[in-house]
Short mmCIF file of C-alpha atoms in Angstrom, two decimals:
data_model
loop_
_atom_site.label_atom_id
_atom_site.label_comp_id
_atom_site.label_asym_id
_atom_site.label_seq_id
_atom_site.Cartn_x
_atom_site.Cartn_y
_atom_site.Cartn_z
CA UNK A 27 -55.87 -43.07 -46.16
CA UNK A 28 -55.46 -46.81 -44.53
CA UNK A 29 -53.78 -45.35 -41.42
CA UNK A 30 -56.33 -42.95 -40.82
CA UNK A 31 -59.11 -45.31 -41.37
CA UNK A 32 -57.41 -47.41 -38.92
CA UNK A 33 -57.24 -44.86 -36.13
CA UNK A 34 -60.67 -43.86 -36.49
CA UNK A 35 -61.65 -47.78 -36.10
CA UNK A 36 -59.49 -47.92 -33.09
CA UNK A 37 -61.07 -44.76 -31.61
CA UNK A 38 -64.72 -46.17 -32.25
CA UNK A 39 -63.56 -49.39 -30.52
CA UNK A 40 -62.50 -47.66 -27.61
CA UNK A 41 -65.54 -45.37 -27.15
CA UNK A 42 -67.77 -48.36 -27.63
CA UNK A 43 -65.84 -50.32 -24.75
CA UNK A 44 -66.10 -47.24 -22.52
CA UNK A 45 -69.89 -47.00 -23.24
CA UNK A 46 -70.11 -50.71 -22.32
CA UNK A 47 -68.18 -50.38 -19.34
CA UNK A 48 -69.97 -47.46 -18.21
CA UNK A 49 -73.48 -49.13 -18.74
CA UNK A 50 -72.27 -51.96 -16.79
CA UNK A 51 -71.14 -49.98 -14.07
CA UNK A 52 -74.22 -48.17 -13.82
CA UNK A 53 -76.29 -51.61 -13.89
CA UNK A 54 -74.25 -53.64 -11.77
CA UNK A 55 -72.46 -50.92 -9.36
CA UNK A 56 -71.51 -53.19 -6.57
CA UNK A 57 -70.85 -51.79 -2.81
CA UNK A 58 -67.74 -51.99 -0.61
CA UNK A 59 -67.90 -51.33 2.97
CA UNK A 60 -64.71 -49.56 4.28
CA UNK A 61 -64.45 -49.45 8.17
CA UNK A 62 -61.96 -47.68 10.46
CA UNK A 63 -62.46 -47.59 14.27
CA UNK A 64 -65.95 -46.43 14.65
CA UNK A 65 -66.10 -44.77 11.35
CA UNK A 66 -67.70 -46.83 8.15
CA UNK A 67 -67.78 -45.59 4.62
CA UNK A 68 -69.93 -47.33 1.99
CA UNK A 69 -68.74 -46.67 -1.64
CA UNK A 70 -69.29 -48.48 -4.93
CA UNK A 71 -66.81 -50.94 -6.25
CA UNK A 72 -65.97 -48.87 -9.24
CA UNK A 73 -65.30 -45.82 -6.84
CA UNK A 74 -63.16 -47.93 -4.79
CA UNK A 75 -61.36 -49.42 -7.60
CA UNK A 76 -60.86 -45.74 -8.99
CA UNK A 77 -59.68 -44.36 -5.65
CA UNK A 78 -57.14 -47.27 -5.41
CA UNK A 79 -55.86 -46.34 -8.91
CA UNK A 80 -55.41 -42.66 -7.84
CA UNK A 81 -53.79 -43.68 -4.58
CA UNK A 82 -51.24 -45.75 -6.73
CA UNK A 83 -50.54 -42.91 -9.14
CA UNK A 84 -50.05 -40.24 -6.17
CA UNK A 85 -47.56 -42.86 -4.52
CA UNK A 86 -45.75 -43.27 -7.77
CA UNK A 87 -45.51 -39.50 -8.20
CA UNK A 88 -44.40 -38.84 -4.56
CA UNK A 89 -41.86 -41.48 -5.13
CA UNK A 90 -40.56 -39.99 -8.53
CA UNK A 91 -40.34 -36.58 -6.84
CA UNK A 92 -38.51 -37.65 -4.01
CA UNK A 93 -36.04 -39.39 -6.19
CA UNK A 94 -35.73 -36.02 -8.20
CA UNK A 95 -35.33 -34.04 -5.12
CA UNK A 96 -32.83 -36.22 -2.94
CA UNK A 97 -32.52 -34.52 0.27
CA UNK A 98 -28.83 -35.65 0.58
CA UNK A 99 -28.07 -33.95 -2.70
CA UNK A 100 -29.74 -30.85 -1.69
CA UNK A 101 -27.97 -30.49 1.57
CA UNK A 102 -24.45 -31.17 -0.43
CA UNK A 103 -25.52 -28.42 -2.81
CA UNK A 104 -26.46 -26.08 0.10
CA UNK A 105 -23.04 -26.67 1.48
CA UNK A 106 -21.32 -26.02 -1.64
CA UNK A 107 -23.04 -22.59 -2.28
CA UNK A 108 -22.39 -21.64 1.23
CA UNK A 109 -18.80 -22.60 0.97
CA UNK A 110 -18.42 -20.75 -2.45
CA UNK A 111 -19.84 -17.63 -0.97
CA UNK A 112 -17.65 -17.70 2.05
CA UNK A 113 -14.80 -18.41 -0.40
CA UNK A 114 -15.73 -15.24 -2.47
CA UNK A 115 -16.30 -12.84 0.51
CA UNK A 116 -12.77 -14.18 2.13
CA UNK A 117 -11.11 -13.65 -1.03
CA UNK A 118 -12.14 -10.03 -1.15
CA UNK A 119 -11.29 -9.53 2.58
CA UNK A 120 -7.66 -11.16 2.02
CA UNK A 121 -6.83 -9.00 -0.90
CA UNK A 122 -7.96 -5.55 0.46
CA UNK A 123 -6.09 -6.47 3.82
CA UNK A 124 -2.95 -7.28 1.83
CA UNK A 125 -3.29 -4.13 0.06
CA UNK A 126 -3.82 -2.18 3.41
CA UNK A 127 -0.73 -3.83 4.87
CA UNK A 128 -2.63 -6.04 7.42
CA UNK A 129 -0.96 -9.29 6.73
CA UNK A 130 -2.17 -11.10 9.42
CA UNK A 131 -5.95 -10.25 8.48
CA UNK A 132 -4.77 -11.33 5.08
CA UNK A 133 -3.46 -14.54 6.27
CA UNK A 134 -6.61 -15.18 8.36
CA UNK A 135 -9.04 -14.81 5.25
CA UNK A 136 -6.86 -16.92 3.26
CA UNK A 137 -7.28 -19.86 5.40
CA UNK A 138 -10.85 -19.32 5.18
CA UNK A 139 -10.72 -19.43 1.40
CA UNK A 140 -8.54 -22.74 1.74
CA UNK A 141 -10.98 -24.28 4.15
CA UNK A 142 -13.87 -23.56 1.81
CA UNK A 143 -12.32 -25.22 -1.24
CA UNK A 144 -10.87 -21.93 -2.81
CA UNK A 145 -12.42 -19.30 -5.15
CA UNK A 146 -12.35 -18.11 -8.50
CA UNK A 147 -11.66 -14.69 -7.46
CA UNK A 148 -8.03 -15.23 -6.38
CA UNK A 149 -6.95 -16.91 -9.93
CA UNK A 150 -8.65 -14.12 -11.55
CA UNK A 151 -6.60 -11.51 -9.58
CA UNK A 152 -3.31 -13.53 -10.68
CA UNK A 153 -4.14 -13.10 -14.28
CA UNK A 154 -3.22 -9.41 -13.77
CA UNK A 155 0.05 -9.84 -12.42
CA UNK A 156 1.78 -11.40 -15.74
CA UNK A 157 2.46 -9.54 -18.82
CA UNK A 158 2.11 -5.82 -17.40
CA UNK A 159 4.43 -4.81 -20.10
CA UNK A 160 2.54 -6.31 -22.88
CA UNK A 161 -0.04 -4.31 -24.85
CA UNK A 162 -3.17 -5.87 -23.88
CA UNK A 163 -2.61 -5.37 -20.07
CA UNK A 164 -4.99 -2.30 -20.05
CA UNK A 165 -7.76 -4.15 -21.92
CA UNK A 166 -7.32 -6.85 -19.25
CA UNK A 167 -7.56 -4.64 -16.42
CA UNK A 168 -10.63 -3.00 -17.93
CA UNK A 169 -12.30 -6.55 -18.32
CA UNK A 170 -11.31 -7.49 -14.90
CA UNK A 171 -13.12 -4.61 -13.21
CA UNK A 172 -16.32 -5.31 -15.18
CA UNK A 173 -16.20 -8.84 -14.32
CA UNK A 174 -15.38 -8.41 -10.55
CA UNK A 175 -16.33 -4.54 -9.41
CA UNK A 176 -15.62 -5.36 -5.84
CA UNK A 177 -11.89 -5.96 -6.43
CA UNK A 178 -11.20 -2.66 -8.47
CA UNK A 179 -8.87 -1.71 -5.69
CA UNK A 180 -6.33 -4.35 -6.38
CA UNK A 181 -6.50 -3.64 -10.42
CA UNK A 182 -5.69 -0.05 -9.62
CA UNK A 183 -3.05 -0.86 -7.33
CA UNK A 184 -1.33 -2.84 -9.96
CA UNK A 185 -1.81 0.14 -12.62
CA UNK A 186 -0.10 2.21 -10.19
CA UNK A 187 2.78 0.11 -9.54
CA UNK A 188 3.03 -0.17 -13.38
CA UNK A 189 3.31 3.51 -13.64
CA UNK A 190 5.86 3.47 -10.72
CA UNK A 191 8.14 1.04 -12.54
CA UNK A 192 7.69 3.09 -15.70
CA UNK A 193 8.80 6.50 -13.69
CA UNK A 194 5.69 8.31 -14.89
CA UNK A 195 5.09 10.22 -11.72
CA UNK A 196 2.56 12.66 -13.32
CA UNK A 197 0.44 9.64 -14.20
CA UNK A 198 0.73 8.25 -10.93
CA UNK A 199 -0.41 11.48 -9.50
CA UNK A 200 -3.39 11.62 -11.79
CA UNK A 201 -4.54 7.93 -11.04
CA UNK A 202 -4.30 8.74 -7.43
CA UNK A 203 -6.59 11.76 -7.65
CA UNK A 204 -9.07 9.64 -9.81
CA UNK A 205 -9.28 6.67 -7.47
CA UNK A 206 -9.10 7.99 -3.81
CA UNK A 207 -9.19 4.12 -2.65
CA UNK A 208 -5.63 3.79 -3.27
CA UNK A 209 -4.73 5.87 -0.28
CA UNK A 210 -5.45 2.62 1.46
CA UNK A 211 -2.57 0.72 -0.04
CA UNK A 212 0.30 1.19 2.18
CA UNK A 213 2.92 -0.41 -0.18
CA UNK A 214 2.13 2.51 -2.64
CA UNK A 215 2.34 5.45 0.15
CA UNK A 216 6.11 5.91 -0.54
CA UNK A 217 5.78 6.00 -4.26
CA UNK A 218 3.30 8.70 -4.00
CA UNK A 219 5.07 10.88 -1.69
CA UNK A 220 8.28 10.49 -4.10
CA UNK A 221 5.89 11.38 -6.76
CA UNK A 222 4.63 14.72 -5.32
CA UNK A 223 8.43 15.55 -4.60
CA UNK A 224 9.29 14.98 -8.28
CA UNK A 225 6.43 17.23 -9.33
CA UNK A 226 7.38 19.96 -7.10
CA UNK A 227 4.64 19.39 -4.41
CA UNK A 228 6.88 18.68 -1.29
CA UNK A 229 4.56 20.58 0.88
CA UNK A 230 1.55 18.20 -0.24
CA UNK A 231 3.78 15.26 0.41
CA UNK A 232 4.79 16.56 3.92
CA UNK A 233 1.17 16.71 4.71
CA UNK A 234 0.58 13.36 3.44
CA UNK A 235 3.48 12.19 5.67
CA UNK A 236 2.17 13.55 8.78
CA UNK A 237 -1.23 12.30 8.33
CA UNK A 238 -0.46 8.72 7.05
CA UNK A 239 -2.24 6.38 9.60
CA UNK A 240 -0.34 3.29 10.85
CA UNK A 241 3.04 4.36 9.50
CA UNK A 242 5.87 3.06 11.67
CA UNK A 243 7.46 5.74 13.59
CA UNK A 244 11.01 5.31 12.41
CA UNK A 245 9.74 5.26 8.93
CA UNK A 246 7.78 8.53 9.49
CA UNK A 247 10.76 10.18 10.75
CA UNK A 248 12.78 9.29 7.86
CA UNK A 249 10.12 10.30 5.26
CA UNK A 250 9.58 13.62 7.20
CA UNK A 251 13.34 14.28 7.10
CA UNK A 252 13.75 13.45 3.36
CA UNK A 253 10.42 15.63 2.36
CA UNK A 254 11.66 18.33 4.51
CA UNK A 255 15.02 18.43 2.59
CA UNK A 256 13.16 18.47 -0.53
CA UNK A 257 10.93 21.29 0.67
CA UNK A 258 13.93 23.31 1.70
CA UNK A 259 15.42 22.75 -1.82
CA UNK A 260 12.35 23.94 -3.50
CA UNK A 261 12.33 26.85 -1.25
CA UNK A 262 15.85 27.79 -2.54
CA UNK A 263 14.65 27.91 -5.98
CA UNK A 264 11.42 29.95 -5.02
CA UNK A 265 11.14 32.14 -1.91
CA UNK A 266 11.88 31.79 1.75
CA UNK A 267 8.03 31.52 2.18
CA UNK A 268 8.31 27.97 0.84
CA UNK A 269 9.96 27.26 4.41
CA UNK A 270 6.66 27.76 6.33
CA UNK A 271 5.28 24.07 6.34
CA UNK A 272 8.25 23.17 8.43
CA UNK A 273 6.58 24.55 11.28
CA UNK A 274 4.36 21.39 11.00
CA UNK A 275 7.08 18.93 11.78
CA UNK A 276 7.87 17.72 15.18
CA UNK A 277 10.48 19.59 16.92
CA UNK A 278 13.01 16.50 17.11
CA UNK A 279 12.92 16.38 13.35
CA UNK A 280 13.00 20.25 12.83
CA UNK A 281 16.16 20.40 14.98
CA UNK A 282 18.01 17.61 12.64
CA UNK A 283 21.43 18.90 11.78
CA UNK A 284 20.87 18.10 8.18
CA UNK A 285 17.61 19.88 8.37
CA UNK A 286 19.19 22.95 10.06
CA UNK A 287 21.86 23.20 7.83
CA UNK A 288 19.78 23.04 4.64
CA UNK A 289 17.43 25.69 6.16
CA UNK A 290 20.35 27.94 6.98
CA UNK A 291 21.70 27.75 3.23
CA UNK A 292 18.07 28.39 1.80
CA UNK A 293 18.14 31.65 4.07
CA UNK A 294 21.44 32.62 2.79
CA UNK A 295 20.26 32.27 -0.77
CA UNK A 296 17.69 34.78 -0.24
CA UNK A 297 19.91 37.22 1.67
CA UNK A 298 18.59 36.54 5.10
CA UNK A 299 22.13 36.16 6.77
CA UNK A 300 20.94 37.50 10.05
CA UNK A 301 18.05 34.79 10.37
CA UNK A 302 20.54 32.11 9.08
CA UNK A 303 22.94 32.89 11.71
CA UNK A 304 20.58 32.84 14.47
CA UNK A 305 19.30 29.44 13.46
CA UNK A 306 22.61 27.96 12.98
CA UNK A 307 23.88 29.52 16.48
CA UNK A 308 21.04 27.80 18.35
CA UNK A 309 21.62 24.52 16.69
CA UNK A 310 25.50 24.68 17.43
CA UNK A 311 24.86 25.40 20.97
CA UNK A 312 23.00 22.08 21.37
CA UNK A 313 25.64 19.93 19.50
CA UNK A 314 28.53 20.90 17.12
CA UNK A 315 27.42 18.57 14.35
CA UNK A 316 29.80 18.43 11.60
CA UNK A 317 27.40 19.38 8.91
CA UNK A 318 26.45 22.73 10.91
CA UNK A 319 30.06 23.41 11.53
CA UNK A 320 30.71 23.48 7.71
CA UNK A 321 27.78 26.13 7.17
CA UNK A 322 30.01 28.56 9.56
CA UNK A 323 32.20 28.32 6.44
CA UNK A 324 29.67 30.13 4.15
CA UNK A 325 31.16 33.74 3.25
CA UNK A 326 27.69 35.02 3.30
CA UNK A 327 27.66 34.81 7.09
CA UNK A 328 28.66 37.89 9.09
CA UNK A 329 32.28 37.41 9.30
CA UNK A 330 32.87 39.22 12.63
CA UNK A 331 30.31 37.08 14.44
CA UNK A 332 31.22 33.50 13.22
CA UNK A 333 34.58 33.19 14.86
CA UNK A 334 33.61 34.20 17.98
CA UNK A 335 30.82 31.89 17.92
CA UNK A 336 33.14 28.99 17.10
CA UNK A 337 35.32 30.10 20.02
CA UNK A 338 32.53 29.81 22.21
CA UNK A 339 31.63 26.44 21.08
CA UNK A 340 35.17 25.35 21.74
CA UNK A 341 34.82 26.70 25.61
CA UNK A 342 31.48 24.76 25.68
CA UNK A 343 32.12 21.49 24.03
CA UNK A 344 35.90 21.07 24.48
CA UNK A 345 38.30 19.67 22.05
CA UNK A 346 36.41 18.49 18.99
CA UNK A 347 38.13 17.52 15.74
CA UNK A 348 35.38 18.73 13.42
CA UNK A 349 35.29 22.14 15.44
CA UNK A 350 39.25 22.48 15.68
CA UNK A 351 39.17 21.98 11.58
CA UNK A 352 36.41 24.70 11.58
CA UNK A 353 38.25 26.88 13.64
CA UNK A 354 41.24 26.71 11.67
CA UNK A 355 39.79 27.32 8.30
CA UNK A 356 38.07 30.57 9.72
CA UNK A 357 41.28 31.81 11.19
CA UNK A 358 43.12 31.19 7.79
CA UNK A 359 40.12 32.99 6.17
CA UNK A 360 40.83 35.99 8.60
CA UNK A 361 44.71 35.70 8.14
CA UNK A 362 45.17 34.57 11.79
CA UNK A 363 47.85 32.36 10.67
CA UNK A 364 49.12 31.33 13.85
CA UNK A 365 45.73 30.28 15.27
CA UNK A 366 44.81 28.77 12.13
CA UNK A 367 47.93 26.57 12.22
CA UNK A 368 47.44 25.57 15.73
CA UNK A 369 43.88 24.49 15.07
CA UNK A 370 44.61 22.81 11.88
CA UNK A 371 47.35 20.83 13.44
CA UNK A 372 45.35 19.95 16.73
CA UNK A 373 42.53 18.46 14.29
CA UNK A 374 44.99 16.40 12.24
CA UNK A 375 46.53 14.94 15.59
CA UNK A 376 43.15 14.21 17.29
CA UNK A 377 41.54 12.73 14.39
CA UNK A 378 43.83 12.11 11.22
CA UNK A 379 41.29 12.05 8.18
CA UNK A 380 41.27 13.08 4.52
CA UNK A 381 39.47 16.44 5.34
CA UNK A 382 41.86 17.49 8.36
CA UNK A 383 44.92 16.58 6.39
CA UNK A 384 43.94 18.32 3.20
CA UNK A 385 43.01 21.34 4.93
CA UNK A 386 46.48 21.23 6.59
CA UNK A 387 48.48 20.31 3.58
CA UNK A 388 46.55 23.54 1.76
CA UNK A 389 47.39 25.87 4.72
CA UNK A 390 51.14 24.95 4.33
CA UNK A 391 50.89 25.50 0.39
CA UNK A 392 49.21 28.85 1.20
CA UNK A 393 51.92 29.82 3.57
CA UNK A 394 54.54 28.79 0.84
CA UNK A 395 55.75 25.88 3.16
CA UNK A 396 56.42 23.70 0.69
CA UNK A 397 58.41 21.03 2.64
CA UNK A 398 55.99 20.75 5.31
CA UNK A 399 53.04 20.66 2.70
CA UNK A 400 54.89 17.75 0.93
CA UNK A 401 55.58 15.86 4.11
CA UNK A 402 51.83 16.39 5.13
CA UNK A 403 50.59 14.81 1.51
CA UNK A 404 52.63 11.92 2.11
CA UNK A 405 51.22 11.20 5.75
CA UNK A 406 47.96 11.54 4.23
CA UNK A 407 48.99 9.16 1.42
CA UNK A 408 50.22 6.67 3.72
CA UNK A 409 46.85 7.27 5.93
CA UNK A 410 45.09 6.01 2.66
CA UNK A 411 46.91 2.79 2.41
#
């Protein structure tokens, strides 16, 4: 009660003092003349005093505001925000360029990140690399995608690599269909093609290899040959119509000896001996590769035409150890013993190797020439040493 009374008395005194001051200011105003050049202003003393107090308060507020704003600090904050934005954008550029195989652009972007003082995005990406075999890794990937949607591609790429290491080709193909952006990741392209072949989709793999952008020519040829062989193998298990996509191959790849030999075997499997013989003879006329010559020994080829073809090749290409071996085996199959022995001996003499040595020794065994067969085996054994 006493405190409330004290406050009331204080307010009463202040009100009385204000009233007295106002009465004094009205009865004795006083005047002040303010001159500035040709301008003169006359105001009361109390107005001048009030104006002075207002100016003093305004100056104090301006000083406090300037201290709080601090232009140097504002410039520093602007630079920090600009550097963080630059580092964030450059980190995304670096990661995407690395995934796409453009290492030069990735290094250039990383230099920008370093110059800008670093970014939190790169450490966030690195958190996905360790512990990919742990059970919480899928949850970490989901959280990463929610936190940084612009870098979803790197999360999908790491998920694809995890599937590759686990050998789950079906899941890899499913992920590839769900995330088309993975087509930009050059390091995953071979794994995608291999998964297609594993799942019996060699035709799709061949189309993907043919259309792959920025692929090294030698790598493209190697993969075209590998996928073509897988396509032919699938054709052997299905039908000869499966060989139609081979027409999309460049001619030099289509004429590779390994591909021609595999295609001929596929045609023979499906009973197209005539087409196989034509395909084989055209390839042999260009170069009697050993893998093609071995195809001549297939019993499903027309027997009456195989030996004449081999003899024509001898006239065209001259003495060739692999051709001599094939001629000897063909003559042996047709019971032309004298010619078979001559060819086999010539093949062994020209190029002593395991194939020609075994063929000659077995020929002697077949002819019941035991001594010569044993002697040949001894020479072959010495050759191995």
